[in-house]
XYZ file of C-alpha atoms in Angstrom:
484
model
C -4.421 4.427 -33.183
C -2.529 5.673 -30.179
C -2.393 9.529 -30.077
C 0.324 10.426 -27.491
C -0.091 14.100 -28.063
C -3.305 15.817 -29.100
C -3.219 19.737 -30.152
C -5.514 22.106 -29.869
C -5.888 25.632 -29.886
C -4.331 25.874 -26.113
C -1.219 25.486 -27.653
C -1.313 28.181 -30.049
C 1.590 30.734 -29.864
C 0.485 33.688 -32.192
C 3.278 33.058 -34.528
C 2.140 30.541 -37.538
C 5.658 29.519 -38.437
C 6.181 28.327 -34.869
C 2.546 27.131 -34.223
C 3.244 25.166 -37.894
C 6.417 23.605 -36.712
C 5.005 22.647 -33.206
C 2.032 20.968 -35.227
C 4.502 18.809 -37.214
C 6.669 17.509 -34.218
C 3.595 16.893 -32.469
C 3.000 14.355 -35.882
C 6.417 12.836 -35.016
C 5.779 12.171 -32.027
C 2.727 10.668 -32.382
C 4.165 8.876 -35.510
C 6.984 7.568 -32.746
C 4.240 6.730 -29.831
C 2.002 4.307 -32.552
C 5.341 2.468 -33.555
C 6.776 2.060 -30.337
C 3.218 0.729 -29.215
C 3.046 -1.160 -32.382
C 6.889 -2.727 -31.801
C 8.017 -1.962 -35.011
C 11.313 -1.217 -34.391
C 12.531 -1.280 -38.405
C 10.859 2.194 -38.090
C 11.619 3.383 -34.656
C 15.583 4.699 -35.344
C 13.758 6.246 -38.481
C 11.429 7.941 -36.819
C 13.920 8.929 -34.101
C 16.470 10.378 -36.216
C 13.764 12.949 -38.016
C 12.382 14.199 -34.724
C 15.547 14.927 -33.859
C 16.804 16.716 -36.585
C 13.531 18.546 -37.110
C 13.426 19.296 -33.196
C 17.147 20.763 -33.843
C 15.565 23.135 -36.956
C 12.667 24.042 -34.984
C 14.938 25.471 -32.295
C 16.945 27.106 -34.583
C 13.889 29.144 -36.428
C 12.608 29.784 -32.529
C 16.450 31.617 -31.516
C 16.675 33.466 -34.899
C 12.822 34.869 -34.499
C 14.029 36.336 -31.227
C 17.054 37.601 -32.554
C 15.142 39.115 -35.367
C 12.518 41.065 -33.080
C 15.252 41.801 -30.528
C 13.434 39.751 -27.424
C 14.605 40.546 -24.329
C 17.669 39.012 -23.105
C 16.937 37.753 -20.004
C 14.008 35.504 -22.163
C 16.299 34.810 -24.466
C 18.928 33.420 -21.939
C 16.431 31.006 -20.177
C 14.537 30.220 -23.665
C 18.293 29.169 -25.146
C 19.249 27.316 -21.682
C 16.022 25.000 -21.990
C 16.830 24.247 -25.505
C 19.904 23.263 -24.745
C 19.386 21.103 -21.527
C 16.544 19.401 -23.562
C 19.141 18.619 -26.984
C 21.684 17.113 -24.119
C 19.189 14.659 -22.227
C 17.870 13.637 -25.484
C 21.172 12.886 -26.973
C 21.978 11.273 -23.492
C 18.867 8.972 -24.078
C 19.551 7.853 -27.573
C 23.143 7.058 -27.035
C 22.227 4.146 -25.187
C 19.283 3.451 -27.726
C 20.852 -0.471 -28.275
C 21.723 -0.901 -24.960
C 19.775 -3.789 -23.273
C 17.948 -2.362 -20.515
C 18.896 1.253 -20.428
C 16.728 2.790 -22.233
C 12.531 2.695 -22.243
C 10.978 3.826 -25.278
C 7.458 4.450 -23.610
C 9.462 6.312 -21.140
C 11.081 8.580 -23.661
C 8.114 9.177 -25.555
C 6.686 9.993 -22.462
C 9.565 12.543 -21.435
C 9.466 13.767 -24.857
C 5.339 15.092 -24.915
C 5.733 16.481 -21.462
C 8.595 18.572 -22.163
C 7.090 19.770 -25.424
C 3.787 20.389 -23.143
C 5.390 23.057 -20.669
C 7.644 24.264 -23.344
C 5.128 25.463 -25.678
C 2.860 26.804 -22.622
C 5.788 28.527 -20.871
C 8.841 29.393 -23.068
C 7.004 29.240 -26.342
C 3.858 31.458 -25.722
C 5.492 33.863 -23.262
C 8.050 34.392 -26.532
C 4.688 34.734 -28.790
C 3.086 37.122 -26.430
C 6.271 39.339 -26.211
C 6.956 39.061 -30.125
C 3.398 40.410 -30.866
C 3.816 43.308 -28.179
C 6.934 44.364 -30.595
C 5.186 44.200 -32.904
C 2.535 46.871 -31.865
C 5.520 49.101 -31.303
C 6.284 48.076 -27.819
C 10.346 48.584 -27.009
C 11.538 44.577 -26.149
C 12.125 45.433 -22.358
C 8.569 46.571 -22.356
C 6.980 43.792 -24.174
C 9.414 41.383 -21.325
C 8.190 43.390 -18.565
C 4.577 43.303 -19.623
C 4.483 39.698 -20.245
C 6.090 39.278 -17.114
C 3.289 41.510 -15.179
C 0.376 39.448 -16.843
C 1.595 36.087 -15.451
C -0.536 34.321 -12.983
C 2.286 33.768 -10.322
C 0.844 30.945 -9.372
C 0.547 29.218 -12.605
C 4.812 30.100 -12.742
C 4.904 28.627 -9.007
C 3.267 25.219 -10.358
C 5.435 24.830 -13.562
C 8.560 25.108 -12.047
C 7.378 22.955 -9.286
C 6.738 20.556 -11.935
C 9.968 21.271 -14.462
C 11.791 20.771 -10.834
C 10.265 17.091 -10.045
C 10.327 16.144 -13.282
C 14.389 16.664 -13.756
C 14.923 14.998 -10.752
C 13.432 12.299 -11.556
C 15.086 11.826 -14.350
C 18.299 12.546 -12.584
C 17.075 10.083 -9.792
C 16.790 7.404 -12.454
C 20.266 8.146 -14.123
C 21.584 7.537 -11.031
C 19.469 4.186 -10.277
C 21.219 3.018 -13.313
C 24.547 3.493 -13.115
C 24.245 2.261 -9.497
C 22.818 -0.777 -11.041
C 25.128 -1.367 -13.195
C 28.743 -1.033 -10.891
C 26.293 -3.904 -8.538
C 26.589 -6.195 -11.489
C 29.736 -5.568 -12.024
C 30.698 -6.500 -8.521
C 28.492 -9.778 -8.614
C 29.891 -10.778 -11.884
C 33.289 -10.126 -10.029
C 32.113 -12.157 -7.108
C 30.623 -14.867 -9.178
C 33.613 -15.111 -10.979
C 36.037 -15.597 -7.663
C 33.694 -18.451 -6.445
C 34.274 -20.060 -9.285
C 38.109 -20.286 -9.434
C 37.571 -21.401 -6.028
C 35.324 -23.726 -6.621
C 37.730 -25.410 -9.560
C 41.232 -25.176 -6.763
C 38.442 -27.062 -3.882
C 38.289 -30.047 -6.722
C 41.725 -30.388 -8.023
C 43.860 -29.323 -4.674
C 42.942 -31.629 -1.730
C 45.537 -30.316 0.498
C 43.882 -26.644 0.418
C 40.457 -27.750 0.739
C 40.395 -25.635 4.402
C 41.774 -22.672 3.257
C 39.888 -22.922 0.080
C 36.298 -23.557 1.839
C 37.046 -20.427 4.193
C 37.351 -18.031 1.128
C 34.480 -19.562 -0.438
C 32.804 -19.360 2.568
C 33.381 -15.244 3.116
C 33.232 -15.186 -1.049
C 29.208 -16.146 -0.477
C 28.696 -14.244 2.588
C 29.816 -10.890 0.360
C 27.633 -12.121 -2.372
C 25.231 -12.122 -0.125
C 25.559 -8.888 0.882
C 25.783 -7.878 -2.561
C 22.267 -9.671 -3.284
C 20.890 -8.232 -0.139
C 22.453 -4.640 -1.767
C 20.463 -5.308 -5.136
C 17.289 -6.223 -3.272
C 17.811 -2.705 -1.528
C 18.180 -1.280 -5.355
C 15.362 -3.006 -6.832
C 13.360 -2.067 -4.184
C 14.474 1.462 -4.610
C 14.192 1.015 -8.731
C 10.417 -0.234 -8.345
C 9.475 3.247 -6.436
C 10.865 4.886 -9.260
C 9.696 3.296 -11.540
C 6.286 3.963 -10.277
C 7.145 7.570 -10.017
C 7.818 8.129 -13.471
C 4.249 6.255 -14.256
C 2.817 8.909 -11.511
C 4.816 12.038 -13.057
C 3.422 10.937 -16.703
C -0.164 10.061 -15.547
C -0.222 13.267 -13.376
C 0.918 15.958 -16.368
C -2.178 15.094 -18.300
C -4.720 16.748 -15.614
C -2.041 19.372 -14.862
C -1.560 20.234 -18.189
C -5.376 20.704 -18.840
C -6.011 22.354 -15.833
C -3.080 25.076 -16.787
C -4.548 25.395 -20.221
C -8.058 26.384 -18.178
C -5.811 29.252 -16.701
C -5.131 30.256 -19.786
C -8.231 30.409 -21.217
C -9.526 32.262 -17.736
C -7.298 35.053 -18.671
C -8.833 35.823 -22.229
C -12.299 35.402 -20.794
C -12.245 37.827 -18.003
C -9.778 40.399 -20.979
C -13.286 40.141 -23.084
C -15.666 40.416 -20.056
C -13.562 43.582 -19.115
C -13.905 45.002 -21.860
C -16.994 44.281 -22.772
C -17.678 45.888 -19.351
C -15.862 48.737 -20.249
C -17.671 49.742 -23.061
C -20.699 52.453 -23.415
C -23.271 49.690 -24.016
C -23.164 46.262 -23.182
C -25.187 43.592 -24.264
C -26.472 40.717 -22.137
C -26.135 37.856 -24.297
C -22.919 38.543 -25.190
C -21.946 38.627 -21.354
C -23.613 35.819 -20.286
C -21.896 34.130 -23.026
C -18.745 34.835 -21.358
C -19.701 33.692 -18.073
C -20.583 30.381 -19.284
C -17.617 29.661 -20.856
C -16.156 30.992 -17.688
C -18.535 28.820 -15.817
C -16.755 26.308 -17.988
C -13.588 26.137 -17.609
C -13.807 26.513 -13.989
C -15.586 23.110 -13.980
C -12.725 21.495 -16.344
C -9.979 22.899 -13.895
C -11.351 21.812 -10.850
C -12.262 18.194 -12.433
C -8.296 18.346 -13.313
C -6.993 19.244 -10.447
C -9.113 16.593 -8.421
C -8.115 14.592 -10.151
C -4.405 15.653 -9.683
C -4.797 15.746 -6.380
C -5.637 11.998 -5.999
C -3.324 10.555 -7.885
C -0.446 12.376 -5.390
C -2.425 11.262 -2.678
C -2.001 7.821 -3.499
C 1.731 8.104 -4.612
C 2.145 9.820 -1.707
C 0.903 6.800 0.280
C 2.078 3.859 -1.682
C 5.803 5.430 -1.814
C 6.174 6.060 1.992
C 4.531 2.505 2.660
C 7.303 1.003 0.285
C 9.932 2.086 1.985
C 9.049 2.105 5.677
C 9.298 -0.422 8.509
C 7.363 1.022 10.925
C 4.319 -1.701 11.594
C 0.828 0.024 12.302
C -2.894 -1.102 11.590
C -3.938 -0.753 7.973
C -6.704 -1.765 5.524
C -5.418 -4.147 2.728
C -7.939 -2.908 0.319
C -6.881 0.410 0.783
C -3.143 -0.428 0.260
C -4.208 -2.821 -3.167
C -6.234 0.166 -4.392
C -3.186 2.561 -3.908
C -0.902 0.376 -5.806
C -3.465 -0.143 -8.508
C -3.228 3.717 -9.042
C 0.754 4.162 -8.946
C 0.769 1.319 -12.068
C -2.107 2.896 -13.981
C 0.349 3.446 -16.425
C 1.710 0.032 -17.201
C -1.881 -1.440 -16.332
C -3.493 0.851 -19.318
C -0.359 0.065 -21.679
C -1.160 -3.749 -21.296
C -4.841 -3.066 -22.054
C -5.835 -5.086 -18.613
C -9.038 -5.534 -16.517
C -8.218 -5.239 -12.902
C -10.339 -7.238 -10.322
C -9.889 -7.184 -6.973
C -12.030 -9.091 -4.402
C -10.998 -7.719 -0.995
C -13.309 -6.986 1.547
C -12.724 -3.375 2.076
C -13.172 -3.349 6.118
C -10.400 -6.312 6.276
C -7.845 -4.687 8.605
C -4.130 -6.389 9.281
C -1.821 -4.677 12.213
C 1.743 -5.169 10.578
C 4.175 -3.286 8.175
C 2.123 -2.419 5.123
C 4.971 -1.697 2.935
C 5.456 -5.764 2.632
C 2.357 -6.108 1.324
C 2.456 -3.338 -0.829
C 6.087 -4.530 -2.456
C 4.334 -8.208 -2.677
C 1.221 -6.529 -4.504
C 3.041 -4.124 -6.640
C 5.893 -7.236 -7.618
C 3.769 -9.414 -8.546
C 1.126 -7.162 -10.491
C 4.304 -5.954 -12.199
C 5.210 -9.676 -13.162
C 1.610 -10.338 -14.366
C 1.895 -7.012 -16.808
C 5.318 -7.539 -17.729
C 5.396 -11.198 -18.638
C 2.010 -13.130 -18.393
C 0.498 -10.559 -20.146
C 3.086 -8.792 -22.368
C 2.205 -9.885 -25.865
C -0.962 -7.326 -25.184
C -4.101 -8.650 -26.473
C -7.975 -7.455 -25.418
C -8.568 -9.815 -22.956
C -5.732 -9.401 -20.335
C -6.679 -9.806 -17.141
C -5.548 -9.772 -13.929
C -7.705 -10.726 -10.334
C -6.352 -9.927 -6.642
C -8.108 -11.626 -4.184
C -8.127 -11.796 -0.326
C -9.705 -13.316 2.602
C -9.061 -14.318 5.813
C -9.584 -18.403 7.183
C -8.420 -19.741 10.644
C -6.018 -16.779 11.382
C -4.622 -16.657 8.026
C -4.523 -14.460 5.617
C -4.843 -16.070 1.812
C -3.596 -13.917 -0.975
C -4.111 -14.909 -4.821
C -3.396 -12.557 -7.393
C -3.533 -14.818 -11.080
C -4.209 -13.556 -14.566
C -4.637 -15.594 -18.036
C -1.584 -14.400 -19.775
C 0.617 -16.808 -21.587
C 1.713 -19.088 -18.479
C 5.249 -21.063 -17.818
C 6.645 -23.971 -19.012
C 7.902 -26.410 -16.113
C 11.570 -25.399 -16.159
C 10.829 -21.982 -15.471
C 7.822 -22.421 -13.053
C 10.771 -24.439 -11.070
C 13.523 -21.343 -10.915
C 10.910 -18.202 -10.797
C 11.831 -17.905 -7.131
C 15.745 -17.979 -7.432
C 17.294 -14.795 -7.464
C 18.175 -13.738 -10.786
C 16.360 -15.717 -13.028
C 14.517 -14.054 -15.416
C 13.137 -14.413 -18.892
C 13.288 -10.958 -19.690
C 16.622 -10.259 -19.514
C 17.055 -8.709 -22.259
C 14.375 -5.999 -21.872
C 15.994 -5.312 -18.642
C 14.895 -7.771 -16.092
C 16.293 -7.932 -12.956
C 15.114 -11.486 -12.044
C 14.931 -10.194 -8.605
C 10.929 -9.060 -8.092
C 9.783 -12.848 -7.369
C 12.547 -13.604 -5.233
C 11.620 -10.259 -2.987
C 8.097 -11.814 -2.868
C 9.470 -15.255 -1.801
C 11.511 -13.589 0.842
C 8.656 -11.278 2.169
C 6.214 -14.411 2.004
C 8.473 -16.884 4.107
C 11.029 -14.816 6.129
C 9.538 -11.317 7.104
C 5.764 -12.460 7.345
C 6.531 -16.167 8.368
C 4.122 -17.656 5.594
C 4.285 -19.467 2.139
C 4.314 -18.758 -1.861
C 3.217 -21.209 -4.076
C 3.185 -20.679 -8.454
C 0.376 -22.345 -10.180
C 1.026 -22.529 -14.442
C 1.584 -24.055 -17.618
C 1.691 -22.986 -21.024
C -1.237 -20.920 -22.489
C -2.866 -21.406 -18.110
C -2.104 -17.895 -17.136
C 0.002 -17.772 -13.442
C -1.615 -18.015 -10.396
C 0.453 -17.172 -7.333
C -0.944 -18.358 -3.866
C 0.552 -16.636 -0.468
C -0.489 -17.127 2.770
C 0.480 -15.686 6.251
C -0.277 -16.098 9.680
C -2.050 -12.700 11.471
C -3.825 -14.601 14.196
C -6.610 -12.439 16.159
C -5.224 -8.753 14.865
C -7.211 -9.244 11.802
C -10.913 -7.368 12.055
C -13.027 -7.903 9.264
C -16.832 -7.846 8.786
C -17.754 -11.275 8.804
C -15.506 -11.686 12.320
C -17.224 -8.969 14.289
């Protein structure tokens, strides 16, 4: 059973009501993650439609406790503002819930558990803290002020950071899709006006000229538009991969700024324990070691952190630049491995890569990263979408008379003939409906042949698995160990 969101005390606010109704849409959401990894969509809108309402409640009982205890108005302004930015995307989301293609489940499940992560440890707790203060007897400016004063700034630095990338992603992907969408409009359009010309070329003789000129500039601004979409998709895919990085990366995060947390209440006891007439030793060392603790878990996090944006970091600028320099194609299929974590440890996959790891190439690495990244992508997404626990997926590379071979196969479910013979023409896809672009293999056929001069070939059949076969010329730039 997938759990999506696991409590635990971290998450505690002080305030059992609130704690009790965080506990229960943490069960929805869970509830939501299984189905959606289950694909049982006859209880998906279900589902849905009680988080929602429940999250609506919940929000309600949080604005009339701090209307009750008086909370600060500056808290409550920003505590009201993030409920209601969160009700709007949401909404946003599930209006296009039947929509082919605009709308990923995984992905809103996703958005949903790491809101409700940095809710709960921002908004939620800092309201807790300041509720309790009142409490005590503590005027609500105080209890704001206080609360306020006891905050790592560093640990507010980091959230926001985070809040901040994580809304413009989603922006960034809003506006992916509607760009999308106004392209295929305009090829439909385009499509459409080749046609009628097409039909007046075959039934008016005396305009054939004038007829094969607009049909002529008709293809040369579809291709344009197709070169346009290629840009897009291209543009989509590092998105898409930073969503995977943003979810994979809040995990760590998250832990790590629970640690803080938990730092705070240690070094509160060992001050006071300090502070007191008589102190005794096991009861200090005690402390330590769950100081000793946590400090482990937060560094382990935050290592961990750390690599993952190293490798985003290096996989996203190699995607999009042109600049040609001298790389290691291990390096670069390791990267890309680590950007698709996510959609690797959805499909339940074994990765195996057989590169030499000293094999250098001198050329534009962002080709070979969009032709690793496509077709891994194509493997998860088709070969091996049914899921199943033996999924696998090998990337293999070597070098043989100045050329570089590159195989990357796995033993999903194969293609039948007809579509083995189309998977390189643009816009041919079997996924269509789950919003395939049909465009991924047709980048890799163009990077293959035009911009690195070599050749793709697609091994299949039904029930085979898909093996697809490149290979480039690289003559003597190519410095590996067995060629020293």
């Amino acid at each position: 059973m997938l759990t999506t969101f696991k409590w635990n005390h971290y998450f505690e606010t002080g305030l059992p009501d609130v704690d009790a109704q965080h506990r229960h849409l943490v069960g929805l959401l869970n509830q939501l993650g299984n189905e959606v990894d289950s694909s049982t969509p006859e209880h998906i809108d279900q589902t849905l439609t009680a988080l929602a309402d429940y999250t609506v409640y919940h929000f309600g009982c949080e604005e009339r406790l701090m209307e009750q205890y008086g909370v600060a108005a500056e808290h409550q302004e920003v505590h009201r503002h993030a409920h209601q930015r969160f009700v709007a995307q949401v909404n946003n989301w599930l209006a296009t819930r039947h929509e082919a293609g605009q709308l990923s489940l995984s992905q809103l499940v996703a958005y949903l558990a790491n809101w409700l992560i940095f809710h709960i440890l921002g908004d939620d707790q800092s309201l807790g803290r300041q509720i309790t203060a009142i409490r005590r007897g503590e005027t609500p400016a105080a209890a704001f002020a206080a609360d306020r004063a006891s905050e790592d700034p560093r640990t507010d630095i980091l959230l926001d950071s985070l809040r901040r990338l994580y809304g413009g992603l989603l922006e960034r992907n809003e506006r992916l899709l509607h760009a999308y969408d106004d392209l295929k409009r305009e090829h439909a359009d385009l499509e459409h006006a080749r046609d009628e010309l097409a039909a007046l070329n075959a039934t008016l003789e005396q305009r054939v000229v004038e007829r094969t000129d607009q049909l002529r500039a008709a293809n040369e601004r579809l291709r344009e538009e197709q070169d346009r979409l290629i840009v897009s998709e291209r543009a989509a895919a590092v998105g898409q991969l930073a969503a995977g990085f943003a979810h994979e990366i809040n995990t760590p995060v998250g832990i790590a700024v629970g640690t803080v947390s938990q730092f705070q209440e240690t070094v509160a006891t060992i001050r006071r324990l300090l502070g007191a007439e008589e102190v005794r030793e096991e009861e200090l060392v005690a402390q330590l070691d769950l100081l000793d603790e946590a400090t482990g878990m937060a560094m382990g996090n935050l290592r961990r952190a750390a690599g993952l944006v190293q490798a985003f970091k290096r996989s996203s600028i190699d995607q999009i630049s042109e600049q040609a320099k001298t790389f290691r194609l291990r390096n670069v299929i390791e990267d890309d491995l680590l950007t698709l974590r996510g959609p690797i440890k959805q499909a339940g996959a074994d990765i195996v890569v057989e590169c030499p790891a000293d094999l250098e190439i001198e050329g534009i690495p962002g080709l070979y990263d969009q032709l690793i990244t496509n077709l891994t992508l194509n493997a998860l997404q088709h070969g091996l979408a049914a899921g199943g626990p033996n999924g696998r997926i090998r990337i293999a590379a070597s070098v043989d008379n100045d050329r570089l071979k590159l195989e990357l196969a796995d033993n999903g479910r194969g293609m039948t003939p007809d579509e083995a013979a189309h998977v390189f023409q643009p816009f041919f896809t079997t996924n269509r409906s789950k919003g395939g672009t049909g465009l991924g293999l047709y980048i890799c056929h163009d990077i293959a042949t035009h911009r690195l001069g070599g050749s793709i070939e697609c091994e299949t059949g039904p029930g085979k698995g898909t093996k697809f076969r490149i290979e480039v010329p690289i003559g003597p730039i190519v410095r590996a160990a067995d060629s020293r």
